[in-house]
Coordinates of C-alpha atoms and ligand atoms in Angstrom, one line a residue:
Chain A
M1 CA 30.3 5.6 -8.0
S2 CA 31.8 5.4 -11.4
G3 CA 32.2 7.9 -14.2
S4 CA 29.5 6.8 -16.6
F5 CA 26.8 6.9 -14.0
T6 CA 26.2 10.6 -13.8
T7 CA 23.9 12.7 -11.6
S8 CA 21.6 13.2 -14.5
T9 CA 21.3 9.5 -15.2
A10 CA 20.4 9.0 -11.5
R11 CA 17.9 11.8 -11.7
N12 CA 16.2 10.2 -14.8
I13 CA 16.0 6.9 -13.1
F14 CA 14.4 8.6 -10.1
F15 CA 11.7 10.3 -12.2
G16 CA 11.0 7.2 -14.3
G17 CA 10.9 4.9 -11.3
T18 CA 8.7 7.1 -9.3
V19 CA 6.2 7.7 -12.1
F20 CA 6.1 4.0 -12.9
F21 CA 5.4 2.9 -9.3
F22 CA 3.0 5.7 -8.6
L23 CA 0.9 4.6 -11.7
L24 CA 1.1 1.0 -10.5
F25 CA -0.1 2.1 -7.1
L26 CA -3.1 3.9 -8.8
A27 CA -3.9 0.8 -10.8
L28 CA -3.8 -1.3 -7.6
T29 CA -6.1 1.3 -6.0
Y30 CA -8.5 1.0 -8.8
R31 CA -8.6 -2.8 -8.4
N32 CA -9.0 -2.3 -4.7
E33 CA -12.1 -0.2 -5.2
Q34 CA -13.5 -2.9 -7.5
A35 CA -12.9 -5.5 -4.9
L36 CA -14.2 -3.7 -1.8
P37 CA -18.0 -4.1 -2.2
A38 CA -17.5 -7.8 -1.6
R39 CA -15.6 -7.3 1.6
D40 CA -16.4 -4.0 3.3
N41 CA -20.0 -4.8 4.4
R42 CA -21.3 -1.8 2.6
A43 CA -24.8 -3.4 2.2
N44 CA -25.2 -2.6 5.9
L45 CA -23.8 0.9 5.7
T46 CA -27.1 2.5 7.0
P47 CA -27.5 6.2 7.9
Q48 CA -27.5 5.0 11.5
V49 CA -24.0 3.4 11.0
V50 CA -22.8 6.6 9.3
A51 CA -24.0 8.6 12.3
G52 CA -22.2 6.1 14.6
K53 CA -19.0 6.8 12.7
K54 CA -19.4 10.5 13.4
I55 CA -19.7 9.8 17.1
W56 CA -16.7 7.6 16.9
E57 CA -14.8 10.5 15.4
T58 CA -16.1 13.4 17.5
R59 CA -15.5 11.6 20.8
N60 CA -12.0 10.6 19.6
C61 CA -12.4 7.0 20.6
V62 CA -9.4 6.2 18.5
G63 CA -7.2 8.2 20.9
C64 CA -7.4 5.3 23.4
H65 CA -8.7 2.3 21.4
T66 CA -7.6 0.5 18.2
L67 CA -10.2 -0.2 15.5
L68 CA -9.1 -3.0 13.2
G69 CA -5.7 -2.6 14.8
E70 CA -5.2 1.1 14.1
G71 CA -5.3 3.8 16.7
A72 CA -4.0 3.9 20.3
Y73 CA -2.9 0.9 22.3
F74 CA -4.2 2.1 25.7
A75 CA -7.6 0.3 25.6
P76 CA -9.1 -2.8 24.1
E77 CA -9.5 -3.4 20.3
L78 CA -13.1 -2.4 19.3
G79 CA -13.3 -3.8 15.8
N80 CA -14.6 -7.1 17.2
V81 CA -16.0 -5.9 20.6
Y82 CA -19.5 -6.7 19.4
V83 CA -18.5 -10.3 18.8
R84 CA -16.4 -10.5 22.0
R85 CA -19.3 -9.4 24.1
G86 CA -21.9 -11.8 22.8
G87 CA -22.7 -10.8 19.2
A88 CA -26.4 -11.3 18.4
Q89 CA -26.8 -12.4 22.0
G90 CA -26.2 -9.1 23.7
G91 CA -23.3 -7.5 21.9
T92 CA -25.3 -4.3 21.3
E93 CA -26.7 -4.2 24.8
F94 CA -23.3 -4.6 26.3
I95 CA -21.7 -1.8 24.3
K96 CA -24.5 0.6 25.2
A97 CA -24.5 -0.4 28.9
W98 CA -20.7 -0.1 29.0
I99 CA -20.6 3.4 27.6
K100 CA -23.3 4.6 29.9
A101 CA -21.5 3.2 33.0
Q102 CA -18.2 4.9 32.5
P103 CA -16.0 5.9 34.2
T104 CA -15.6 2.9 36.5
G105 CA -13.7 4.9 39.0
A106 CA -11.7 1.8 40.0
P107 CA -8.6 3.2 41.7
G108 CA -5.5 2.9 39.6
R109 CA -7.3 1.4 36.7
R110 CA -7.3 2.9 33.2
Q111 CA -10.4 5.1 32.8
M112 CA -12.8 5.8 30.0
P113 CA -14.6 9.1 30.1
Q114 CA -18.4 9.6 30.4
F115 CA -19.6 11.0 27.0
N116 CA -23.2 11.7 28.0
L117 CA -24.6 10.1 24.8
S118 CA -28.3 10.1 24.2
D119 CA -30.1 6.8 23.7
K120 CA -30.2 7.5 20.0
E121 CA -26.5 8.2 19.9
L122 CA -25.8 5.0 21.9
D123 CA -27.8 3.1 19.3
E124 CA -25.8 4.7 16.5
I125 CA -22.3 4.0 18.0
A126 CA -23.4 0.4 18.8
A127 CA -24.6 0.0 15.2
F128 CA -21.3 1.3 13.9
L129 CA -19.3 -1.2 16.0
K130 CA -21.6 -4.0 14.9
Y131 CA -21.1 -3.0 11.3
V132 CA -17.3 -2.9 11.7
S133 CA -17.3 -6.4 13.2
E134 CA -18.8 -7.7 10.0
I135 CA -16.1 -6.4 7.7
N136 CA -14.0 -9.1 6.1
T137 CA -10.6 -8.6 7.7
S138 CA -9.0 -11.8 6.5
K139 CA -9.6 -13.4 9.9
W140 CA -7.8 -10.7 11.9
P141 CA -7.6 -10.5 15.0
P142 CA -6.3 -13.9 15.8
N143 CA -8.8 -14.5 18.5
N144 CA -11.7 -12.7 20.2
E145 CA -9.5 -10.8 22.7
G146 CA -8.4 -8.5 19.9
Chain B
M1 CA 25.4 32.8 7.6
Q2 CA 25.9 34.1 4.1
Y3 CA 22.5 35.7 3.5
K4 CA 20.6 38.0 5.8
S5 CA 17.2 36.5 5.2
Q6 CA 18.4 33.1 6.5
A7 CA 17.9 34.6 9.9
V8 CA 14.2 33.8 9.8
S9 CA 14.9 30.2 10.4
K10 CA 16.0 31.0 13.9
L11 CA 12.4 31.7 14.9
Y12 CA 11.3 28.3 13.5
F13 CA 14.0 26.4 15.3
V14 CA 13.3 28.0 18.7
A15 CA 9.6 27.3 18.4
A16 CA 10.3 23.7 17.2
I17 CA 12.4 23.0 20.3
G18 CA 9.7 24.5 22.5
L19 CA 7.1 22.3 21.1
F20 CA 9.5 19.3 21.4
V21 CA 9.5 19.9 25.2
A22 CA 5.7 20.0 25.3
Q23 CA 5.6 16.8 23.3
V24 CA 7.9 15.0 25.7
L25 CA 6.1 16.3 28.8
F26 CA 2.7 15.0 27.5
G27 CA 4.5 11.7 26.6
L28 CA 5.5 11.3 30.2
I29 CA 1.9 12.0 31.4
M30 CA 0.7 9.2 29.1
G31 CA 3.5 6.9 30.1
L32 CA 2.3 7.3 33.7
Q33 CA -1.3 6.7 32.8
Y34 CA -0.2 3.4 31.3
V35 CA 0.6 2.2 34.8
I36 CA -1.5 4.5 37.0
G37 CA -4.6 4.4 34.9
D38 CA -6.5 7.2 36.7
F39 CA -3.6 9.7 36.8
L40 CA -4.9 13.1 36.0
F41 CA -8.3 11.7 35.1
P42 CA -10.7 13.2 34.2
A43 CA -8.7 16.5 33.8
I44 CA -6.5 15.1 31.0
P45 CA -7.8 11.8 29.7
F46 CA -5.3 9.7 27.8
N47 CA -6.7 10.5 24.4
V48 CA -6.3 14.2 25.0
A49 CA -2.7 13.9 26.1
R50 CA -2.1 11.7 23.1
M51 CA -3.4 14.3 20.7
V52 CA -1.1 16.9 22.2
H53 CA 1.8 14.5 22.1
T54 CA 1.4 13.5 18.5
N55 CA 0.2 16.8 17.1
A56 CA 3.0 18.7 18.8
L57 CA 5.5 16.2 17.2
I58 CA 4.1 16.8 13.7
V59 CA 3.9 20.5 14.1
W60 CA 7.4 20.9 15.5
L61 CA 8.8 18.6 12.8
L62 CA 7.1 20.8 10.1
M63 CA 8.5 23.9 11.8
G64 CA 11.9 22.2 11.7
F65 CA 11.5 21.4 8.0
M66 CA 10.4 24.9 7.2
G67 CA 13.2 26.5 9.3
S68 CA 15.7 24.2 7.6
A69 CA 14.4 25.2 4.2
Y70 CA 14.6 28.9 5.0
Y71 CA 18.1 28.4 6.1
M72 CA 19.3 26.2 3.3
I73 CA 17.5 27.5 0.2
P74 CA 19.2 30.9 0.1
E75 CA 22.6 29.2 0.3
E76 CA 21.7 26.7 -2.4
S77 CA 20.1 29.3 -4.6
E78 CA 22.8 31.9 -3.9
R79 CA 20.3 34.7 -3.3
E80 CA 18.2 36.2 -0.6
L81 CA 14.9 34.6 0.3
F82 CA 12.0 35.8 -2.0
S83 CA 10.2 37.3 1.0
P84 CA 11.5 37.2 4.5
K85 CA 8.5 39.2 5.7
L86 CA 6.1 36.5 4.5
A87 CA 8.2 33.8 6.2
I88 CA 8.0 35.8 9.5
A89 CA 4.2 36.4 9.1
L90 CA 3.6 32.7 8.4
F91 CA 5.6 31.7 11.4
W92 CA 3.4 33.7 13.8
I93 CA 0.2 32.4 12.1
F94 CA 1.5 28.8 12.4
L95 CA 2.6 29.2 16.0
V96 CA -0.6 30.9 17.2
A97 CA -2.7 28.3 15.3
A98 CA -0.8 25.5 16.9
A99 CA -1.0 27.0 20.4
A100 CA -4.7 27.7 20.1
T101 CA -5.3 24.1 18.9
V102 CA -3.4 22.6 21.8
A103 CA -5.3 24.9 24.3
A104 CA -8.6 23.8 22.7
Y105 CA -7.7 20.1 23.1
L106 CA -6.9 20.7 26.7
L107 CA -9.8 23.0 27.6
V108 CA -12.8 22.1 25.5
P109 CA -14.5 18.7 25.2
Y110 CA -13.6 17.3 21.8
A111 CA -17.2 16.9 20.6
S112 CA -17.9 20.6 21.4
L113 CA -14.7 21.6 19.6
A114 CA -15.9 19.6 16.6
K115 CA -19.3 21.3 16.6
W116 CA -18.0 24.8 17.0
T117 CA -15.3 24.5 14.3
G118 CA -17.5 23.3 11.4
N119 CA -16.9 19.6 11.6
D120 CA -20.5 19.1 10.5
L121 CA -19.8 20.9 7.3
L122 CA -16.8 18.9 6.4
S123 CA -16.0 16.2 8.9
T124 CA -12.3 15.5 9.1
M125 CA -11.7 15.2 12.8
G126 CA -11.2 12.3 15.1
R127 CA -8.9 10.3 13.0
E128 CA -5.5 9.4 14.3
F129 CA -2.9 12.2 13.8
L130 CA -5.5 14.2 11.9
E131 CA -7.5 15.3 14.9
Q132 CA -7.0 19.0 14.2
P133 CA -10.2 21.1 13.8
L134 CA -11.1 22.3 10.3
P135 CA -9.7 25.9 10.8
T136 CA -6.4 24.4 12.0
K137 CA -6.2 22.1 9.0
L138 CA -7.0 25.0 6.7
G139 CA -4.4 27.1 8.5
I140 CA -1.8 24.4 7.8
V141 CA -2.7 24.5 4.1
V142 CA -2.4 28.3 4.0
V143 CA 0.9 28.3 5.8
A144 CA 2.2 25.4 3.7
L145 CA 1.2 27.1 0.4
G146 CA 2.7 30.5 1.5
F147 CA 5.9 28.7 2.5
L148 CA 6.1 26.7 -0.7
F149 CA 5.5 29.9 -2.8
N150 CA 8.3 31.7 -0.9
I151 CA 10.7 28.8 -1.3
S152 CA 9.9 28.0 -4.9
M153 CA 10.2 31.6 -6.0
T154 CA 13.6 31.7 -4.4
V155 CA 14.7 28.6 -6.1
L156 CA 13.3 29.6 -9.5
K157 CA 15.1 33.0 -9.4
G158 CA 18.4 31.5 -8.3
R159 CA 20.8 28.6 -8.8
K160 CA 19.1 25.3 -9.1
T161 CA 20.8 22.4 -7.4
A162 CA 19.8 18.7 -7.0
I163 CA 19.5 19.2 -3.3
S164 CA 17.1 22.1 -3.6
T165 CA 15.1 20.2 -6.2
V166 CA 14.8 17.2 -4.0
L167 CA 13.9 19.3 -1.0
L168 CA 11.2 21.1 -3.0
M169 CA 9.7 17.8 -4.3
G170 CA 9.6 16.5 -0.8
L171 CA 7.9 19.7 0.6
W172 CA 5.4 19.9 -2.3
G173 CA 4.6 16.2 -1.8
L174 CA 4.1 16.8 1.9
A175 CA 1.5 19.5 1.1
I176 CA -0.2 17.5 -1.6
F177 CA -0.6 14.4 0.5
F178 CA -1.9 16.5 3.4
L179 CA -4.8 17.5 1.2
V180 CA -6.0 13.8 1.3
S181 CA -6.8 14.4 5.0
F182 CA -9.8 16.5 3.9
Y183 CA -11.3 13.3 2.3
N184 CA -13.2 11.3 4.9
P185 CA -15.5 8.7 3.3
D186 CA -18.4 7.3 5.4
N187 CA -17.2 3.8 4.6
I188 CA -14.6 3.1 7.3
V189 CA -12.6 0.8 5.0
R190 CA -12.2 3.4 2.4
D191 CA -11.5 6.0 5.1
K192 CA -8.6 3.9 6.4
Y193 CA -7.4 3.2 2.9
Y194 CA -7.0 6.9 2.0
W195 CA -5.9 7.9 5.5
W196 CA -2.7 6.0 4.9
W197 CA -2.0 8.2 1.8
T198 CA -1.3 11.0 4.2
V199 CA 0.4 9.0 6.9
H200 CA 2.4 6.4 5.1
L201 CA 3.2 8.4 2.0
W202 CA 4.5 11.1 4.3
V203 CA 6.9 9.2 6.5
E204 CA 7.9 6.5 4.1
G205 CA 7.7 8.6 1.0
V206 CA 8.0 12.4 0.6
W207 CA 9.4 13.1 4.0
E208 CA 12.3 10.8 3.2
L209 CA 13.1 13.2 0.3
I210 CA 13.3 16.0 2.8
L211 CA 15.4 13.9 5.1
G212 CA 17.8 13.0 2.3
A213 CA 18.1 16.6 1.1
L214 CA 18.8 18.0 4.6
L215 CA 21.3 15.3 5.3
A216 CA 23.0 15.9 2.0
F217 CA 23.2 19.7 2.6
V218 CA 24.8 19.3 6.1
L219 CA 27.2 16.6 4.8
I220 CA 28.4 18.9 2.0
K221 CA 29.0 21.6 4.5
V222 CA 30.8 19.6 7.2
T223 CA 32.8 17.2 5.0
G224 CA 33.6 19.4 2.0
V225 CA 33.1 16.3 -0.3
D226 CA 32.3 17.2 -3.9
R227 CA 28.7 18.2 -4.5
E228 CA 28.6 16.0 -7.6
V229 CA 29.2 12.8 -5.5
I230 CA 26.8 13.7 -2.8
E231 CA 24.0 14.6 -5.2
K232 CA 24.4 11.3 -7.0
W233 CA 24.0 9.4 -3.8
L234 CA 21.0 11.5 -2.9
Y235 CA 19.2 10.6 -6.2
V236 CA 20.0 6.9 -5.7
I237 CA 18.7 6.9 -2.2
I238 CA 15.4 8.7 -3.0
T239 CA 14.9 6.4 -6.0
L240 CA 15.1 3.4 -3.7
T241 CA 12.8 5.1 -1.3
L242 CA 10.0 5.7 -3.7
I243 CA 10.2 2.5 -5.7
T244 CA 9.8 0.5 -2.5
G245 CA 7.8 2.9 -0.4
I246 CA 4.9 3.7 -2.7
I247 CA 3.7 0.1 -3.1
G248 CA 5.0 -0.5 0.4
T249 CA 1.8 1.3 1.6
G250 CA 0.3 -2.1 1.1
H251 CA 1.7 -3.2 4.5
H252 CA -1.2 -1.3 6.1
Y253 CA -3.8 -3.0 3.9
F254 CA -3.6 -6.5 5.3
W255 CA -6.4 -6.5 7.9
I256 CA -8.6 -3.5 7.3
G257 CA -11.1 -5.0 4.9
T258 CA -9.0 -4.5 1.8
P259 CA -8.4 -7.5 -0.6
E260 CA -5.9 -10.1 0.2
Y261 CA -3.5 -9.5 -2.7
W262 CA -2.2 -6.6 -0.6
Q263 CA -0.6 -9.2 1.6
W264 CA 1.8 -10.0 -1.2
W265 CA 2.3 -6.5 -2.6
G266 CA 2.7 -5.0 0.8
S267 CA 5.0 -7.6 2.2
V268 CA 7.4 -7.8 -0.7
F269 CA 7.8 -4.1 -1.4
S270 CA 7.9 -2.9 2.3
A271 CA 10.4 -5.6 3.0
L272 CA 12.7 -3.7 0.6
E273 CA 12.1 -0.3 2.3
P274 CA 15.0 -0.8 4.7
I275 CA 17.4 -0.6 1.7
P276 CA 17.2 3.2 1.2
F277 CA 17.6 3.6 5.0
F278 CA 20.7 1.4 4.9
A279 CA 22.0 3.4 1.9
M280 CA 21.5 6.6 4.0
T281 CA 23.7 5.2 6.8
V282 CA 26.4 4.1 4.4
F283 CA 26.2 7.5 2.7
A284 CA 26.6 9.4 5.9
F285 CA 29.6 7.4 7.1
N286 CA 31.2 7.3 3.7
M287 CA 31.1 11.0 3.2
V288 CA 32.4 11.7 6.7
N289 CA 35.3 9.2 6.1
R290 CA 36.1 10.9 2.8
R291 CA 36.0 14.4 4.3
R292 CA 38.2 17.1 2.9
R293 CA 38.1 19.3 5.9
E294 CA 37.8 19.2 9.7
H295 CA 34.7 21.3 10.3
P296 CA 34.8 22.9 13.8
N297 CA 31.2 21.8 14.4
R298 CA 31.7 18.3 15.6
A299 CA 28.4 18.1 17.2
A300 CA 26.6 18.6 13.9
T301 CA 28.6 15.8 12.4
L302 CA 27.7 13.5 15.3
W303 CA 24.0 14.2 14.8
A304 CA 24.3 13.6 11.0
L305 CA 25.9 10.2 11.6
G306 CA 23.4 9.4 14.3
T307 CA 20.5 10.1 11.9
G308 CA 22.0 7.6 9.5
V309 CA 22.3 4.9 12.1
M310 CA 19.1 5.5 14.1
S311 CA 16.8 5.9 11.1
F312 CA 18.1 2.6 9.8
L313 CA 17.5 0.9 13.2
G314 CA 14.1 2.5 13.8
A315 CA 12.5 2.5 10.4
G316 CA 14.6 -0.2 8.7
V317 CA 15.1 -2.8 11.3
W318 CA 12.1 -2.2 13.6
G319 CA 9.9 -1.7 10.5
F320 CA 11.1 -4.9 8.9
L321 CA 10.4 -6.8 12.1
H322 CA 6.7 -6.6 11.7
T323 CA 6.1 -5.8 8.1
L324 CA 5.6 -9.3 6.6
A325 CA 1.9 -10.2 6.6
P326 CA 2.3 -13.5 8.6
V327 CA 4.1 -11.6 11.3
N328 CA 1.9 -8.6 11.2
F329 CA -1.1 -10.8 11.7
Y330 CA 0.1 -11.2 15.3
T331 CA 1.8 -7.9 16.0
H332 CA -0.7 -5.5 14.3
G333 CA -1.7 -2.7 16.6
S334 CA 0.4 -3.9 19.5
Q335 CA 3.2 -2.4 21.6
I336 CA 5.5 -3.6 18.8
T337 CA 3.9 -1.0 16.6
A338 CA 4.5 1.6 19.3
A339 CA 8.1 0.6 19.7
H340 CA 8.7 1.0 16.0
G341 CA 6.8 4.3 15.7
H342 CA 9.0 5.8 18.5
M343 CA 12.4 4.9 17.2
A344 CA 11.6 5.6 13.6
F345 CA 10.2 9.1 14.2
Y346 CA 13.1 9.9 16.5
G347 CA 15.9 8.3 14.4
A348 CA 14.8 9.8 11.1
Y349 CA 12.9 13.0 11.5
V350 CA 13.7 14.3 15.0
M351 CA 17.4 13.7 14.5
V352 CA 17.6 15.2 11.0
V353 CA 15.9 18.4 12.3
I354 CA 18.3 18.5 15.2
T355 CA 21.2 17.9 12.8
M356 CA 20.1 20.9 10.8
I357 CA 19.6 23.0 13.9
S358 CA 23.0 22.0 15.3
Y359 CA 24.7 23.0 12.1
A360 CA 22.8 26.2 11.4
M361 CA 22.2 27.7 14.8
P362 CA 25.8 28.6 15.6
L363 CA 26.1 30.3 12.2
L364 CA 22.8 32.1 12.8
R365 CA 24.4 33.4 16.0
G366 CA 27.5 34.6 14.3
R367 CA 30.0 31.8 14.7
A368 CA 31.1 28.8 12.6
A369 CA 30.7 26.5 15.6
N370 CA 29.9 26.7 19.3
S371 CA 32.6 26.7 21.9
N372 CA 34.2 23.4 22.8
K373 CA 32.3 23.4 26.1
A374 CA 28.9 23.9 24.5
Q375 CA 29.6 21.2 22.0
V376 CA 30.5 18.7 24.7
I377 CA 27.3 19.5 26.5
E378 CA 25.4 19.1 23.2
M379 CA 27.1 15.7 22.6
W380 CA 26.0 14.6 26.1
S381 CA 22.5 15.4 25.1
F382 CA 22.9 13.4 21.9
W383 CA 23.9 10.3 23.9
L384 CA 21.3 10.8 26.6
M385 CA 18.4 11.2 24.2
T386 CA 19.6 8.6 21.7
V387 CA 20.5 5.9 24.2
S388 CA 17.2 6.4 26.1
M389 CA 15.3 6.2 22.9
V390 CA 17.0 2.8 22.2
F391 CA 15.9 1.6 25.6
I392 CA 12.4 2.9 25.3
T393 CA 12.2 0.9 22.1
L394 CA 13.6 -2.2 23.7
F395 CA 11.2 -2.0 26.6
L396 CA 8.2 -1.5 24.4
T397 CA 9.4 -4.3 22.2
A398 CA 9.6 -6.6 25.2
A399 CA 6.1 -5.5 26.3
G400 CA 4.9 -6.1 22.8
I401 CA 6.3 -9.6 22.5
L402 CA 4.7 -10.5 25.8
Q403 CA 1.5 -8.9 24.9
V404 CA 1.3 -10.7 21.6
W405 CA 2.0 -14.0 23.3
L406 CA -0.4 -13.7 26.2
Q407 CA -3.3 -12.1 24.3
R408 CA -3.0 -13.5 20.8
V409 CA -1.0 -16.7 20.7
A410 CA -1.4 -18.6 24.0
D411 CA -3.9 -21.5 24.2
A412 CA -6.0 -19.6 26.8
P413 CA -5.7 -16.0 25.6
M414 CA -5.9 -13.3 28.2
S415 CA -8.0 -10.2 27.8
F416 CA -6.4 -6.9 26.7
M417 CA -6.6 -5.4 30.2
A418 CA -5.3 -8.5 32.0
T419 CA -2.4 -8.6 29.6
Q420 CA -1.6 -4.9 30.2
D421 CA -1.3 -5.7 33.9
Q422 CA 1.2 -8.5 33.1
V423 CA 3.5 -6.2 31.2
A424 CA 3.4 -3.3 33.6
L425 CA 7.0 -3.7 34.6
F426 CA 8.1 -2.8 31.1
Y427 CA 5.9 0.2 31.1
W428 CA 7.5 1.4 34.4
L429 CA 11.0 0.9 32.8
R430 CA 9.9 2.9 29.7
E431 CA 8.6 5.7 31.9
G432 CA 11.9 5.9 33.8
T433 CA 13.8 5.9 30.6
G434 CA 11.5 8.6 29.3
V435 CA 12.6 10.8 32.3
I436 CA 16.2 10.4 31.2
F437 CA 15.1 11.4 27.7
L438 CA 13.6 14.6 29.1
I439 CA 16.9 15.2 31.0
G440 CA 18.7 14.8 27.7
L441 CA 16.4 17.3 26.0
L442 CA 17.0 19.8 28.8
V443 CA 20.7 19.3 28.5
Y444 CA 20.4 20.0 24.8
I445 CA 18.6 23.3 25.6
W446 CA 21.2 24.1 28.2
S447 CA 23.9 23.7 25.5
F448 CA 22.5 26.8 23.8
F449 CA 23.1 28.9 26.8
S450 CA 26.6 27.7 27.6
K451 CA 29.2 30.3 27.0
G452 CA 32.7 29.3 26.2
E453 CA 35.8 31.2 25.3
D454 CA 36.9 29.4 22.2
A455 CA 34.0 29.7 19.8
A456 CA 35.2 29.4 16.2
K457 CA 34.9 32.5 14.1
A458 CA 32.3 32.4 11.3
Ligands
LIG501 C1 11.1 7.1 9.2 C2 10.2 6.3 8.7 C3 9.1 5.7 9.5 C4 8.3 6.2 10.4 C5 8.4 7.6 11.0 C6 7.3 5.2 10.8 C7 6.3 5.4 11.7 C8 5.3 4.5 12.0 C9 4.2 4.8 12.9 C10 4.0 6.0 13.8 C11 3.4 3.7 12.8 C12 2.1 3.5 13.6 C13 0.9 4.0 12.8 C14 -0.4 3.9 13.5 O1 -0.6 4.6 14.5 O2 -1.2 3.0 13.2 C15 3.9 2.8 11.9 C16 3.4 1.6 11.5 C17 4.0 0.6 10.7 N1 5.3 0.8 10.1 FE1 6.4 2.4 10.1 N2 7.5 4.1 10.1 C18 8.6 4.3 9.2 C19 9.2 3.4 8.4 C20 8.8 2.1 8.2 C21 9.5 1.1 7.4 C22 10.7 1.4 6.5 C23 8.8 0.0 7.5 C24 9.0 -1.4 6.9 C25 10.2 -1.9 6.7 C26 7.7 0.2 8.4 C27 6.7 -0.7 8.8 C28 5.6 -0.4 9.5 C29 4.5 -1.3 9.7 C30 4.3 -2.8 9.1 C31 3.5 -0.7 10.4 C32 2.1 -1.2 10.9 C33 2.2 -1.8 12.3 C34 0.9 -2.4 12.6 O3 0.4 -3.3 11.9 O4 0.4 -2.1 13.7 N3 7.7 1.5 8.8 N4 5.1 3.3 11.4
LIG502 FE1 4.1 2.4 6.5

């Protein structure tokens, strides 16, 4: 690199560029927060759904599953499992029955643990998964299989 | 070794390598569970093995960064470390906290662990990579602050160089963005949005500053090229990193409920993120070609060049592969993601820490470089680990392409589980290659114990 381009010039560009783009990022974040209410299904963010999110977290479901494509890739996507398993026609019932029935014990097949959730907790986690399925994700995933 | 207090870094390096072994062993368990689903079930369910695998990785990289800083800052500042005792105390706190956390993952149901550790007071657990219980997270903060205090005081009292400034900025940034992990909104979309502030702004932001600084330090040492030249490169690289990487966070905001303008911002800026990685590769080769001396530690030079190449491949090329929104629509959360995650972490952060260990460890043990025999063994480990990581990535990429096709593109899409059966062959190949990676790691450890006659004098 040539003579007139000194280390201190490089340093100044670094600081200037970083500050500029970080402020731009904050501005985009502000706009993001403004736009979220129309997309994130917050009207249905009931205490039951919040409790369901706690169960999602304290059972570490994300250590095997993805949720909206984020998490582990060992087990099916759950952001749309409510829709995949029947939606208003049985989605909630499927999720609760499924969790209660684990593990399958099928030899050689990937296993999901038994979490011993109470009926109330099952309702909560199912409500959470229904809530997530109603977030506007710009049509992701490409199909119901997730 | 020019300053006595640099010796504290040895503790950190040894523990880092120990945790690296644990990481890989649990990786192999998970790899087997991918194809033999009930392996070790219910003793070690997949999610538990995964927590150990990823958290061990993060902790050992942090240990590696800290050890590197403790080694390099005294030399850059031309004075002893502010407090070697603090560095040693923090090491033991960190190690005990990490070991206790891993033991708790393995022995206690996660829900009970959450209850006992105050997750009801402030719930932060159960999010990917941030699974640690509250006391562990607080411990990390305490250790990080103590460490930053120690390092910053040393720099403030001594010579200030561009390399130490960049390293400090990276390390402070690491600590600051970790604080975001204490923020866990009830709204899952906002939770995910801010979760990436820790995860993305770490690996594609502030960690790259650390990466650049460590690489620059080792390159100065092994090539003897003018500091002025190297520091100018360093600033150019980290400028490119942050002007692309900050807005590049948007490549995670395509499908999680965030507005659609992110598809443009995220795609455009993250598509430019490979540039700084490419610059890093050119930088490493350029400096080695212009070297003014033949440093006896050829293994360290090899690791430095390897970091340049592999970080570009893993982060730059494999990142670019799926970063444009129309592509990511199909690949999001698939084995393609896993392929990229592996090569990027290995190529950038694992390799730069090993570069630093490779350079510093012989000096810490009282010689400029290891014996020829030990270096040859170390170079074998370089090739074994690096080539197996390339193949792990290729097998996962093949699995990913098939997965995307069968499950998301085909006219009659298969279910997730049926698709997994279809790609099992590639999971077997990945597992086999993983065993070779472990052998490479063991060879690496063996190189520390190999005695040779002709070790170069310090
Ligand atoms: C050394 C630097 C990097 C590391 C360590 C890294 C690591 C990772 C990891 C672990 C994930 C998975 C996160 C999860 O579990 O959800 C990920 C996702 C991703 N990375 Fe990187 N990455 C790096 C650089 C890059 C770069 C430079 C690009 C773009 C050019 C990129 C593009 C992406 C994209 C698009 C995803 C999301 C994949 C998805 O939709 O599932 N990464 N990265
Ligand atoms: Fe990213």
